[in-house]
Amino acid sequence: MIPAIRGTHDILPGEIEKWQLVERVARALCERYGYVEIRTPIIEREELFAKGTGETTDIVQKEMYAFTDKGGERVTLRPEATPSLVRAYVEHSLEQTLPATKIFTLGPMFRYERPQKGRYRQFHQFDVEVFGMNDPAVDAEVIDLAWSLIQALQIAQSELVLNSVGCANCRPRFQEALLAALGEDLPRLCQDCQRRAKTNPLRIYDCKVEADQPIIDRLPHSVDYLCEPCATHFAAVRAHLDGWGIPWKLSHRLVRGLDYYTRTTFEILGQTLGAQNALLGGGRYDGLVKDLGGPDRTGIGFAAGMERLVLALPEGVGVEPAPRAFVVGIGDDGRSEALKLLRELRQAGVAAQMEFEARGIRAQMKRADRLAARVTLIVGGDELARGDVTLRDMRTGEQQSIARGEVVPATARLLSGT
Ligand code: HAM
């Protein structure tokens, strides 16, 4: 046996129903909020992420599945969707064809991380992006979409955390204050933090090393260093959320692990995931489109980890099997009539199964039970003689004879609960 690669996984029947549920809910919400789907390649040029996600990020420095292809080009499996969606927006001049560009995508991403519960090397994101809209109401709408997704999936005890990391004008002042506050404590921080202090000081807030925490807790907060436009923007985002009754908490440490963020950043945290507790995360990125060669357009979005949403679903959600009919044929004539009925049921939109090998009624009924069929339709010699079919309700055990011509609509009615 050649096993699957570490950190990747098969999604099997029994679990796939949960994935389908999450995808259905996500798509339905996007439709309601006016987002259209696009799909981009899984493989891209390495430089798209070096430039987009950022040279100093862990993703680019340590986690990319990057390699030289047979033509000598540096390519990578995508570690996130945002730079790909920005590339597609620029490459196809989407702002011409979709002036209010609100897009979403669903698909696999790849990061060479240490696998654990909720963290994989191939994982899937549901990703939403908005381009060219600056109003704080757009930030609030994106956050509302994220919150509504979690609510619609009935994921309890989740928490929305919010921060603002400022813009190119006010961030340098905050970084200076940060480094000044670190002062003599800097050499006492971990090696990673010492590196971060040089390359991207904000990333120090991401540090998980226990011994560093008392020092990091004393550091200044980005919201106290926002310039006037950034402060006004952030106040308006919070006011919109309050107006809608969406609960949020300010988190000073929410700087997020990617380079492109400006102003609003947010995450929704779950309770059941242990260390990997971010169900989704996102924020505004007002310089990225231009940095990737496009027009000067703002952007905002988020991505949810599909595996984490599936893990956080409440017990029993998405596992209800589709209502199914099972057709039992007895004897050669019964079986050939049963095959006809099977096809009629399927043509009428009813999920129906049948045992194809000639077997006795008991074996067939057993199989109907195993498949959790909701109704069984029995066609034997007696039924053929009478011109009817025996319908057995598998929940109550009740049986009734139904005229052959009536059996398909009667089954469909019973399965739809009327
Ligand atoms: P991110 O925080 O790196 O942001 O990832 C978003 C979500 O993807 C996380 O909250 C988590 O649920 C899931 N995720 C990330 N890495 C893994 C992993 N190794 N295994 C399982 N799930 C994972 C982004 O990717 C940004 N592109 C989000 C964004 C969109 N910002 C603006 N627009």
Tab-separated table of C-alpha atoms and ligand atoms in Angstrom:
chain	number	residue	atom	x	y	z
A	1	MET	CA	0.000	0.000	0.000
A	2	ILE	CA	1.272	3.435	-0.896
A	3	PRO	CA	-0.230	5.789	1.709
A	4	ALA	CA	-1.328	9.400	1.157
A	5	ILE	CA	1.265	12.118	1.757
A	6	ARG	CA	1.546	13.360	5.375
A	7	GLY	CA	-0.718	16.319	6.020
A	8	THR	CA	-3.102	15.440	3.164
A	9	HIS	CA	-6.330	13.512	3.554
A	10	ASP	CA	-9.112	11.766	1.677
A	11	ILE	CA	-12.627	12.983	2.332
A	12	LEU	CA	-14.778	9.872	2.483
A	13	PRO	CA	-18.522	9.189	2.469
A	14	GLY	CA	-19.760	9.883	5.975
A	15	GLU	CA	-17.705	13.082	6.062
A	16	ILE	CA	-18.267	14.382	2.544
A	17	GLU	CA	-21.891	15.206	3.415
A	18	LYS	CA	-20.587	17.786	5.907
A	19	TRP	CA	-18.343	19.326	3.251
A	20	GLN	CA	-21.242	19.501	0.837
A	21	LEU	CA	-23.354	21.196	3.489
A	22	VAL	CA	-20.660	23.807	4.219
A	23	GLU	CA	-20.169	24.458	0.494
A	24	ARG	CA	-23.916	24.761	-0.061
A	25	VAL	CA	-24.302	27.268	2.765
A	26	ALA	CA	-21.265	29.283	1.613
A	27	ARG	CA	-22.499	29.451	-1.986
A	28	ALA	CA	-26.034	30.384	-0.942
A	29	LEU	CA	-24.710	33.236	1.231
A	30	CYS	CA	-22.481	34.509	-1.600
A	31	GLU	CA	-25.462	34.577	-3.902
A	32	ARG	CA	-27.492	36.506	-1.330
A	33	TYR	CA	-24.676	39.037	-0.783
A	34	GLY	CA	-23.904	39.460	-4.494
A	35	TYR	CA	-20.561	37.636	-4.801
A	36	VAL	CA	-19.739	35.715	-7.987
A	37	GLU	CA	-17.517	32.649	-8.203
A	38	ILE	CA	-14.181	32.478	-9.974
A	39	ARG	CA	-11.689	29.610	-10.085
A	40	THR	CA	-7.977	30.076	-10.593
A	41	PRO	CA	-5.170	27.538	-11.139
A	42	ILE	CA	-3.686	25.682	-8.179
A	43	ILE	CA	-0.200	26.314	-9.559
A	44	GLU	CA	1.205	29.834	-10.012
A	45	ARG	CA	4.534	31.624	-10.440
A	46	GLU	CA	6.481	31.644	-7.181
A	47	GLU	CA	7.023	35.396	-7.390
A	48	LEU	CA	3.270	36.058	-7.140
A	49	PHE	CA	3.353	34.980	-3.495
A	50	ALA	CA	6.846	36.294	-2.757
A	51	LYS	CA	5.511	39.701	-3.768
A	52	GLY	CA	1.887	39.263	-2.696
A	53	THR	CA	1.929	37.279	0.529
A	54	GLY	CA	5.304	38.828	1.401
A	55	GLU	CA	8.989	37.841	1.483
A	56	THR	CA	9.174	38.085	5.273
A	57	THR	CA	6.186	35.844	6.032
A	58	ASP	CA	6.524	32.298	7.364
A	59	ILE	CA	4.417	31.151	4.419
A	60	VAL	CA	6.935	32.349	1.830
A	61	GLN	CA	10.063	31.673	3.859
A	62	LYS	CA	9.238	28.177	5.100
A	63	GLU	CA	5.985	26.743	3.836
A	64	MET	CA	5.670	26.954	0.057
A	65	TYR	CA	5.582	23.900	-2.194
A	66	ALA	CA	7.825	25.688	-4.679
A	67	PHE	CA	9.935	24.008	-7.344
A	68	THR	CA	11.533	24.476	-10.753
A	69	ASP	CA	9.352	22.942	-13.475
A	70	LYS	CA	10.649	21.101	-16.529
A	71	GLY	CA	10.847	24.360	-18.470
A	72	GLY	CA	13.105	25.886	-15.805
A	73	GLU	CA	10.423	28.174	-14.370
A	74	ARG	CA	10.018	28.715	-10.616
A	75	VAL	CA	6.441	27.760	-9.743
A	76	THR	CA	4.539	26.907	-6.559
A	77	LEU	CA	1.342	25.304	-5.361
A	78	ARG	CA	-0.709	28.205	-4.030
A	79	PRO	CA	-0.505	28.687	-0.253
A	80	GLU	CA	-3.505	31.060	-0.208
A	81	ALA	CA	-6.013	32.434	-2.695
A	82	THR	CA	-5.753	36.214	-2.311
A	83	PRO	CA	-2.734	36.915	-4.585
A	84	SER	CA	-4.192	34.589	-7.255
A	85	LEU	CA	-7.519	36.420	-7.170
A	86	VAL	CA	-5.755	39.786	-7.376
A	87	ARG	CA	-3.731	38.474	-10.329
A	88	ALA	CA	-6.908	37.341	-12.104
A	89	TYR	CA	-8.584	40.707	-11.357
A	90	VAL	CA	-5.652	42.558	-12.923
A	91	GLU	CA	-4.951	40.128	-15.778
A	92	HIS	CA	-8.563	40.104	-17.013
A	93	SER	CA	-9.304	43.777	-16.202
A	94	LEU	CA	-12.236	42.563	-14.120
A	95	GLU	CA	-12.979	46.066	-12.974
A	96	GLN	CA	-14.263	46.718	-16.521
A	97	THR	CA	-16.531	43.670	-16.707
A	98	LEU	CA	-17.473	43.479	-13.022
A	99	PRO	CA	-17.404	47.101	-11.833
A	100	ALA	CA	-18.488	46.199	-8.293
A	101	THR	CA	-16.048	43.323	-8.022
A	102	LYS	CA	-17.195	40.951	-5.296
A	103	ILE	CA	-15.817	37.465	-5.894
A	104	PHE	CA	-15.419	34.164	-4.075
A	105	THR	CA	-13.573	30.930	-4.656
A	106	LEU	CA	-13.398	27.484	-3.068
A	107	GLY	CA	-10.484	25.100	-3.373
A	108	PRO	CA	-7.316	23.457	-2.070
A	109	MET	CA	-4.301	25.394	-0.735
A	110	PHE	CA	-0.872	24.023	0.212
A	111	ARG	CA	1.445	24.929	3.079
A	112	TYR	CA	4.331	22.826	4.338
A	113	GLU	CA	3.408	23.165	8.025
A	114	ARG	CA	3.674	20.683	10.893
A	115	PRO	CA	0.387	18.749	10.676
A	116	GLN	CA	-1.886	18.622	13.720
A	117	LYS	CA	-5.634	18.774	14.407
A	118	GLY	CA	-7.026	21.528	12.183
A	119	ARG	CA	-3.695	22.097	10.415
A	120	TYR	CA	-2.821	20.259	7.221
A	121	ARG	CA	-0.443	20.543	4.291
A	122	GLN	CA	-3.251	20.383	1.777
A	123	PHE	CA	-6.283	22.193	3.152
A	124	HIS	CA	-9.238	23.976	1.575
A	125	GLN	CA	-10.366	27.566	1.774
A	126	PHE	CA	-13.607	29.352	1.081
A	127	ASP	CA	-12.276	32.785	0.112
A	128	VAL	CA	-14.111	36.037	-0.509
A	129	GLU	CA	-12.641	39.283	-1.905
A	130	VAL	CA	-13.954	42.763	-2.763
A	131	PHE	CA	-11.963	45.147	-4.965
A	132	GLY	CA	-12.189	48.899	-5.429
A	133	MET	CA	-14.551	49.759	-2.572
A	134	ASN	CA	-13.222	51.897	0.248
A	135	ASP	CA	-16.240	52.630	2.374
A	136	PRO	CA	-16.167	51.188	5.910
A	137	ALA	CA	-19.615	49.720	5.190
A	138	VAL	CA	-17.809	47.292	2.847
A	139	ASP	CA	-15.540	46.135	5.683
A	140	ALA	CA	-18.671	45.636	7.770
A	141	GLU	CA	-20.426	43.732	4.971
A	142	VAL	CA	-17.485	41.347	4.550
A	143	ILE	CA	-17.361	40.744	8.299
A	144	ASP	CA	-21.142	40.275	8.340
A	145	LEU	CA	-20.832	37.634	5.606
A	146	ALA	CA	-18.194	35.806	7.657
A	147	TRP	CA	-20.308	36.013	10.816
A	148	SER	CA	-23.453	34.893	8.966
A	149	LEU	CA	-21.576	31.854	7.621
A	150	ILE	CA	-20.664	30.756	11.146
A	151	GLN	CA	-24.223	31.394	12.364
A	152	ALA	CA	-25.802	29.533	9.429
A	153	LEU	CA	-23.584	26.529	10.183
A	154	GLN	CA	-24.764	26.669	13.819
A	155	ILE	CA	-21.176	26.781	15.095
A	156	ALA	CA	-21.663	27.864	18.704
A	157	GLN	CA	-19.303	29.761	21.000
A	158	SER	CA	-17.411	31.492	18.248
A	159	GLU	CA	-15.837	34.856	18.814
A	160	LEU	CA	-15.235	37.700	16.354
A	161	VAL	CA	-12.013	39.585	17.045
A	162	LEU	CA	-11.133	42.845	15.379
A	163	ASN	CA	-8.177	45.206	15.063
A	164	SER	CA	-6.816	47.935	12.826
A	165	VAL	CA	-3.169	47.838	11.755
A	166	GLY	CA	-3.224	51.295	10.152
A	167	CYS	CA	-1.839	52.307	6.773
A	168	ALA	CA	1.461	53.227	5.123
A	169	ASN	CA	1.185	56.701	6.702
A	170	CYS	CA	0.661	55.768	10.322
A	171	ARG	CA	2.281	52.356	10.597
A	172	PRO	CA	5.916	53.596	10.629
A	173	ARG	CA	5.117	55.655	13.753
A	174	PHE	CA	3.625	52.595	15.432
A	175	GLN	CA	6.598	50.418	14.463
A	176	GLU	CA	8.970	52.998	15.924
A	177	ALA	CA	6.991	53.059	19.171
A	178	LEU	CA	7.005	49.270	19.198
A	179	LEU	CA	10.770	49.015	18.810
A	180	ALA	CA	11.315	51.779	21.371
A	181	ALA	CA	9.082	49.960	23.870
A	182	LEU	CA	10.960	46.728	23.268
A	183	GLY	CA	14.245	48.475	23.949
A	184	GLU	CA	16.416	46.435	26.281
A	185	ASP	CA	13.949	43.510	26.295
A	186	LEU	CA	14.647	42.682	22.631
A	187	PRO	CA	17.661	40.382	23.279
A	188	ARG	CA	15.491	38.417	25.774
A	189	LEU	CA	12.947	37.498	23.093
A	190	CYS	CA	13.186	34.294	21.021
A	191	GLN	CA	15.364	34.073	17.903
A	192	ASP	CA	12.330	34.366	15.620
A	193	CYS	CA	11.265	37.613	17.308
A	194	GLN	CA	14.774	39.046	16.993
A	195	ARG	CA	14.604	38.336	13.277
A	196	ARG	CA	11.089	39.791	13.099
A	197	ALA	CA	12.262	43.003	14.806
A	198	LYS	CA	14.531	43.561	11.808
A	199	THR	CA	12.298	42.384	8.972
A	200	ASN	CA	8.729	43.058	10.114
A	201	PRO	CA	8.333	44.143	13.757
A	202	LEU	CA	4.525	43.782	13.787
A	203	ARG	CA	4.945	40.056	13.414
A	204	ILE	CA	6.281	39.923	17.005
A	205	TYR	CA	2.626	39.950	18.121
A	206	ASP	CA	2.214	36.538	16.424
A	207	CYS	CA	4.832	34.935	18.717
A	208	LYS	CA	3.561	31.871	20.611
A	209	VAL	CA	6.708	31.306	22.757
A	210	GLU	CA	5.584	31.207	26.417
A	211	ALA	CA	8.582	33.087	27.847
A	212	ASP	CA	8.078	36.001	25.444
A	213	GLN	CA	4.469	36.667	26.395
A	214	PRO	CA	4.967	38.976	29.434
A	215	ILE	CA	7.175	41.242	27.295
A	216	ILE	CA	4.753	41.234	24.346
A	217	ASP	CA	1.799	42.005	26.630
A	218	ARG	CA	3.476	45.287	27.601
A	219	LEU	CA	3.956	46.480	23.997
A	220	PRO	CA	1.909	49.389	22.569
A	221	HIS	CA	-1.340	48.904	20.635
A	222	SER	CA	-1.697	49.775	16.951
A	223	VAL	CA	-5.132	51.393	17.473
A	224	ASP	CA	-3.473	54.109	19.611
A	225	TYR	CA	-1.244	55.129	16.694
A	226	LEU	CA	-3.782	55.342	13.848
A	227	CYS	CA	-3.795	58.463	11.686
A	228	GLU	CA	-7.035	60.427	11.557
A	229	PRO	CA	-8.470	58.770	8.380
A	230	CYS	CA	-7.624	55.264	9.682
A	231	ALA	CA	-9.156	56.003	13.098
A	232	THR	CA	-12.345	57.378	11.501
A	233	HIS	CA	-12.569	54.359	9.192
A	234	PHE	CA	-12.173	51.903	12.075
A	235	ALA	CA	-14.760	53.720	14.218
A	236	ALA	CA	-17.253	53.523	11.343
A	237	VAL	CA	-16.650	49.779	10.844
A	238	ARG	CA	-17.310	49.162	14.547
A	239	ALA	CA	-20.418	51.351	14.487
A	240	HIS	CA	-21.862	49.372	11.546
A	241	LEU	CA	-21.256	46.077	13.353
A	242	ASP	CA	-22.867	47.453	16.517
A	243	GLY	CA	-25.816	48.673	14.459
A	244	TRP	CA	-26.345	45.139	13.150
A	245	GLY	CA	-25.928	43.612	16.587
A	246	ILE	CA	-22.828	41.611	15.592
A	247	PRO	CA	-20.725	41.081	18.747
A	248	TRP	CA	-16.975	41.760	18.439
A	249	LYS	CA	-13.937	42.124	20.657
A	250	LEU	CA	-10.880	44.277	20.098
A	251	SER	CA	-7.679	42.214	19.899
A	252	HIS	CA	-4.468	44.237	19.942
A	253	ARG	CA	-2.441	41.228	18.894
A	254	LEU	CA	-4.388	40.567	15.735
A	255	VAL	CA	-1.770	41.671	13.185
A	256	ARG	CA	-2.213	38.518	11.011
A	257	GLY	CA	0.640	36.566	9.471
A	258	LEU	CA	0.575	38.075	5.979
A	259	ASP	CA	2.256	41.238	4.770
A	260	TYR	CA	-0.467	42.953	2.811
A	261	TYR	CA	-2.922	44.032	5.492
A	262	THR	CA	-3.896	47.653	6.058
A	263	ARG	CA	-6.532	49.044	8.415
A	264	THR	CA	-9.189	46.460	9.387
A	265	THR	CA	-8.091	42.930	10.341
A	266	PHE	CA	-10.406	40.291	11.800
A	267	GLU	CA	-10.723	36.638	12.715
A	268	ILE	CA	-13.470	34.365	13.967
A	269	LEU	CA	-12.199	31.953	16.597
A	270	GLY	CA	-13.821	28.623	17.447
A	271	GLN	CA	-13.779	26.738	20.760
A	272	THR	CA	-13.382	23.156	19.612
A	273	LEU	CA	-10.180	23.318	17.622
A	274	GLY	CA	-7.466	23.510	20.268
A	275	ALA	CA	-4.409	25.478	19.177
A	276	GLN	CA	-5.668	25.953	15.608
A	277	ASN	CA	-8.669	27.976	16.700
A	278	ALA	CA	-9.046	30.421	13.781
A	279	LEU	CA	-12.065	29.350	11.734
A	280	LEU	CA	-11.439	32.198	9.350
A	281	GLY	CA	-9.375	35.351	9.017
A	282	GLY	CA	-9.046	38.356	6.780
A	283	GLY	CA	-8.795	42.087	6.432
A	284	ARG	CA	-8.246	45.065	4.190
A	285	TYR	CA	-5.245	45.251	1.826
A	286	ASP	CA	-5.295	48.618	0.147
A	287	GLY	CA	-1.884	48.447	-1.576
A	288	LEU	CA	-1.800	44.885	-2.912
A	289	VAL	CA	-3.564	45.360	-6.256
A	290	LYS	CA	-1.151	48.145	-7.198
A	291	ASP	CA	1.866	46.210	-5.882
A	292	LEU	CA	0.925	43.334	-8.173
A	293	GLY	CA	0.898	45.591	-11.225
A	294	GLY	CA	-2.773	46.590	-11.228
A	295	PRO	CA	-4.621	49.882	-10.885
A	296	ASP	CA	-4.630	51.658	-7.530
A	297	ARG	CA	-7.646	49.833	-6.097
A	298	THR	CA	-8.330	48.822	-2.548
A	299	GLY	CA	-9.167	45.288	-1.468
A	300	ILE	CA	-10.709	43.450	1.452
A	301	GLY	CA	-11.634	39.824	2.064
A	302	PHE	CA	-11.329	36.757	4.236
A	303	ALA	CA	-10.692	33.048	3.944
A	304	ALA	CA	-12.256	30.288	6.022
A	305	GLY	CA	-10.572	26.918	6.507
A	306	MET	CA	-13.064	24.324	5.254
A	307	GLU	CA	-11.549	21.538	7.405
A	308	ARG	CA	-11.944	23.727	10.480
A	309	LEU	CA	-15.571	24.584	9.660
A	310	VAL	CA	-16.339	20.888	9.172
A	311	LEU	CA	-14.629	19.999	12.487
A	312	ALA	CA	-16.612	22.686	14.307
A	313	LEU	CA	-20.036	21.662	12.999
A	314	PRO	CA	-22.365	20.598	15.791
A	315	GLU	CA	-22.984	16.869	16.275
A	316	GLY	CA	-25.447	15.431	13.767
A	317	VAL	CA	-25.390	18.333	11.301
A	318	GLY	CA	-24.861	17.238	7.714
A	319	VAL	CA	-25.023	13.521	8.467
A	320	GLU	CA	-28.721	12.913	7.777
A	321	PRO	CA	-28.730	10.570	4.760
A	322	ALA	CA	-30.753	11.642	1.752
A	323	PRO	CA	-34.207	10.039	1.842
A	324	ARG	CA	-33.899	6.879	-0.223
A	325	ALA	CA	-36.173	4.336	-1.724
A	326	PHE	CA	-35.101	0.733	-2.054
A	327	VAL	CA	-36.771	-1.477	-4.634
A	328	VAL	CA	-37.140	-5.202	-3.962
A	329	GLY	CA	-37.919	-7.577	-6.843
A	330	ILE	CA	-38.963	-11.184	-6.210
A	331	GLY	CA	-38.615	-13.798	-8.968
A	332	ASP	CA	-37.564	-13.073	-12.543
A	333	ASP	CA	-40.728	-11.180	-13.494
A	334	GLY	CA	-40.726	-9.244	-10.237
A	335	ARG	CA	-37.105	-8.259	-10.758
A	336	SER	CA	-37.643	-7.054	-14.275
A	337	GLU	CA	-40.663	-4.947	-13.174
A	338	ALA	CA	-38.596	-3.674	-10.202
A	339	LEU	CA	-35.836	-2.535	-12.584
A	340	LYS	CA	-38.408	-0.529	-14.556
A	341	LEU	CA	-39.736	1.016	-11.356
A	342	LEU	CA	-36.176	1.829	-10.214
A	343	ARG	CA	-35.539	3.876	-13.336
A	344	GLU	CA	-38.932	5.631	-13.142
A	345	LEU	CA	-38.189	6.669	-9.566
A	346	ARG	CA	-34.801	8.089	-10.523
A	347	GLN	CA	-36.285	9.931	-13.502
A	348	ALA	CA	-38.770	11.495	-11.085
A	349	GLY	CA	-35.892	12.760	-8.920
A	350	VAL	CA	-36.066	10.106	-6.191
A	351	ALA	CA	-32.754	8.663	-4.925
A	352	ALA	CA	-33.408	4.955	-5.331
A	353	GLN	CA	-31.341	1.764	-5.026
A	354	MET	CA	-31.847	-1.905	-5.780
A	355	GLU	CA	-29.956	-5.157	-5.308
A	356	PHE	CA	-28.891	-6.247	-8.793
A	357	GLU	CA	-27.942	-9.814	-8.036
A	358	ALA	CA	-30.875	-12.227	-7.757
A	359	ARG	CA	-31.348	-12.801	-4.025
A	360	GLY	CA	-34.174	-13.704	-1.682
A	361	ILE	CA	-36.502	-11.145	-0.175
A	362	ARG	CA	-34.853	-11.350	3.270
A	363	ALA	CA	-31.392	-10.561	1.935
A	364	GLN	CA	-32.802	-7.648	-0.071
A	365	MET	CA	-34.708	-6.258	2.933
A	366	LYS	CA	-31.542	-6.485	5.016
A	367	ARG	CA	-29.685	-4.429	2.467
A	368	ALA	CA	-32.464	-1.835	2.432
A	369	ASP	CA	-32.000	-1.588	6.204
A	370	ARG	CA	-28.229	-1.175	5.910
A	371	LEU	CA	-28.624	1.647	3.404
A	372	ALA	CA	-31.045	3.327	5.831
A	373	ALA	CA	-33.712	3.394	3.116
A	374	ARG	CA	-36.769	5.406	4.114
A	375	VAL	CA	-39.183	3.287	2.069
A	376	THR	CA	-39.000	-0.092	0.431
A	377	LEU	CA	-41.074	-0.934	-2.630
A	378	ILE	CA	-41.739	-4.633	-3.087
A	379	VAL	CA	-42.664	-6.189	-6.430
A	380	GLY	CA	-43.360	-9.952	-6.287
A	381	GLY	CA	-45.741	-12.427	-7.935
A	382	ASP	CA	-48.789	-11.261	-5.877
A	383	GLU	CA	-48.164	-7.619	-6.667
A	384	LEU	CA	-47.756	-8.386	-10.359
A	385	ALA	CA	-51.029	-10.308	-10.378
A	386	ARG	CA	-52.842	-7.426	-8.644
A	387	GLY	CA	-51.127	-4.700	-10.651
A	388	ASP	CA	-49.801	-2.953	-7.550
A	389	VAL	CA	-46.658	-2.519	-5.445
A	390	THR	CA	-46.232	-2.988	-1.677
A	391	LEU	CA	-44.834	0.148	-0.061
A	392	ARG	CA	-43.199	-0.358	3.320
A	393	ASP	CA	-42.474	2.666	5.514
A	394	MET	CA	-39.165	1.654	7.098
A	395	ARG	CA	-39.627	3.954	10.092
A	396	THR	CA	-43.035	2.705	11.179
A	397	GLY	CA	-42.984	-0.747	9.571
A	398	GLU	CA	-46.436	-0.049	8.059
A	399	GLN	CA	-47.178	-1.574	4.661
A	400	GLN	CA	-49.755	-0.628	2.057
A	401	SER	CA	-50.596	-1.668	-1.485
A	402	ILE	CA	-50.421	1.080	-4.064
A	403	ALA	CA	-51.576	0.862	-7.667
A	404	ARG	CA	-48.583	0.521	-9.999
A	405	GLY	CA	-49.433	3.760	-11.808
A	406	GLU	CA	-49.558	5.683	-8.520
A	407	VAL	CA	-46.451	4.346	-6.853
A	408	VAL	CA	-43.874	6.874	-8.127
A	409	PRO	CA	-45.795	10.024	-7.097
A	410	ALA	CA	-46.844	8.371	-3.808
A	411	THR	CA	-43.193	7.573	-2.976
A	412	ALA	CA	-42.003	11.043	-3.920
A	413	ARG	CA	-44.731	12.557	-1.698
A	414	LEU	CA	-43.799	10.372	1.255
A	415	LEU	CA	-40.082	11.172	0.920
A	416	SER	CA	-40.703	14.907	0.757
A	417	GLY	CA	-42.668	14.645	3.988
A	418	THR	CA	-46.128	15.528	2.638
B	1	HAM	P1	-4.907	32.840	6.674
B	1	HAM	O1	-5.191	33.362	8.048
B	1	HAM	O2	-3.517	32.459	6.376
B	1	HAM	O3	-5.417	33.967	5.681
B	1	HAM	O4	-5.845	31.616	6.382
B	1	HAM	C1	-7.248	31.725	6.495
B	1	HAM	C2	-7.834	30.478	7.140
B	1	HAM	O5	-7.402	29.315	6.436
B	1	HAM	C3	-7.386	30.246	8.577
B	1	HAM	O6	-8.161	30.994	9.493
B	1	HAM	C4	-7.630	28.756	8.721
B	1	HAM	O7	-9.005	28.509	9.003
B	1	HAM	C5	-7.302	28.222	7.325
B	1	HAM	N1	-5.937	27.652	7.300
B	1	HAM	C6	-4.777	28.300	7.124
B	1	HAM	N2	-3.741	27.432	7.127
B	1	HAM	C7	-4.258	26.197	7.323
B	1	HAM	C8	-3.720	24.864	7.421
B	1	HAM	N3	-2.415	24.627	7.293
B	1	HAM	N4	-4.572	23.839	7.620
B	1	HAM	C9	-5.913	24.048	7.729
B	1	HAM	N5	-6.482	25.276	7.633
B	1	HAM	C10	-5.668	26.336	7.436
B	1	HAM	C11	-5.354	33.858	4.329
B	1	HAM	O8	-5.085	32.857	3.730
B	1	HAM	C12	-5.778	35.130	3.610
B	1	HAM	N6	-5.630	34.894	2.162
B	1	HAM	C13	-7.190	35.528	3.965
B	1	HAM	C14	-7.657	36.755	3.261
B	1	HAM	C15	-8.437	36.820	2.181
B	1	HAM	N7	-7.330	37.991	3.590
B	1	HAM	C16	-7.903	38.824	2.729
B	1	HAM	N8	-8.556	38.131	1.867
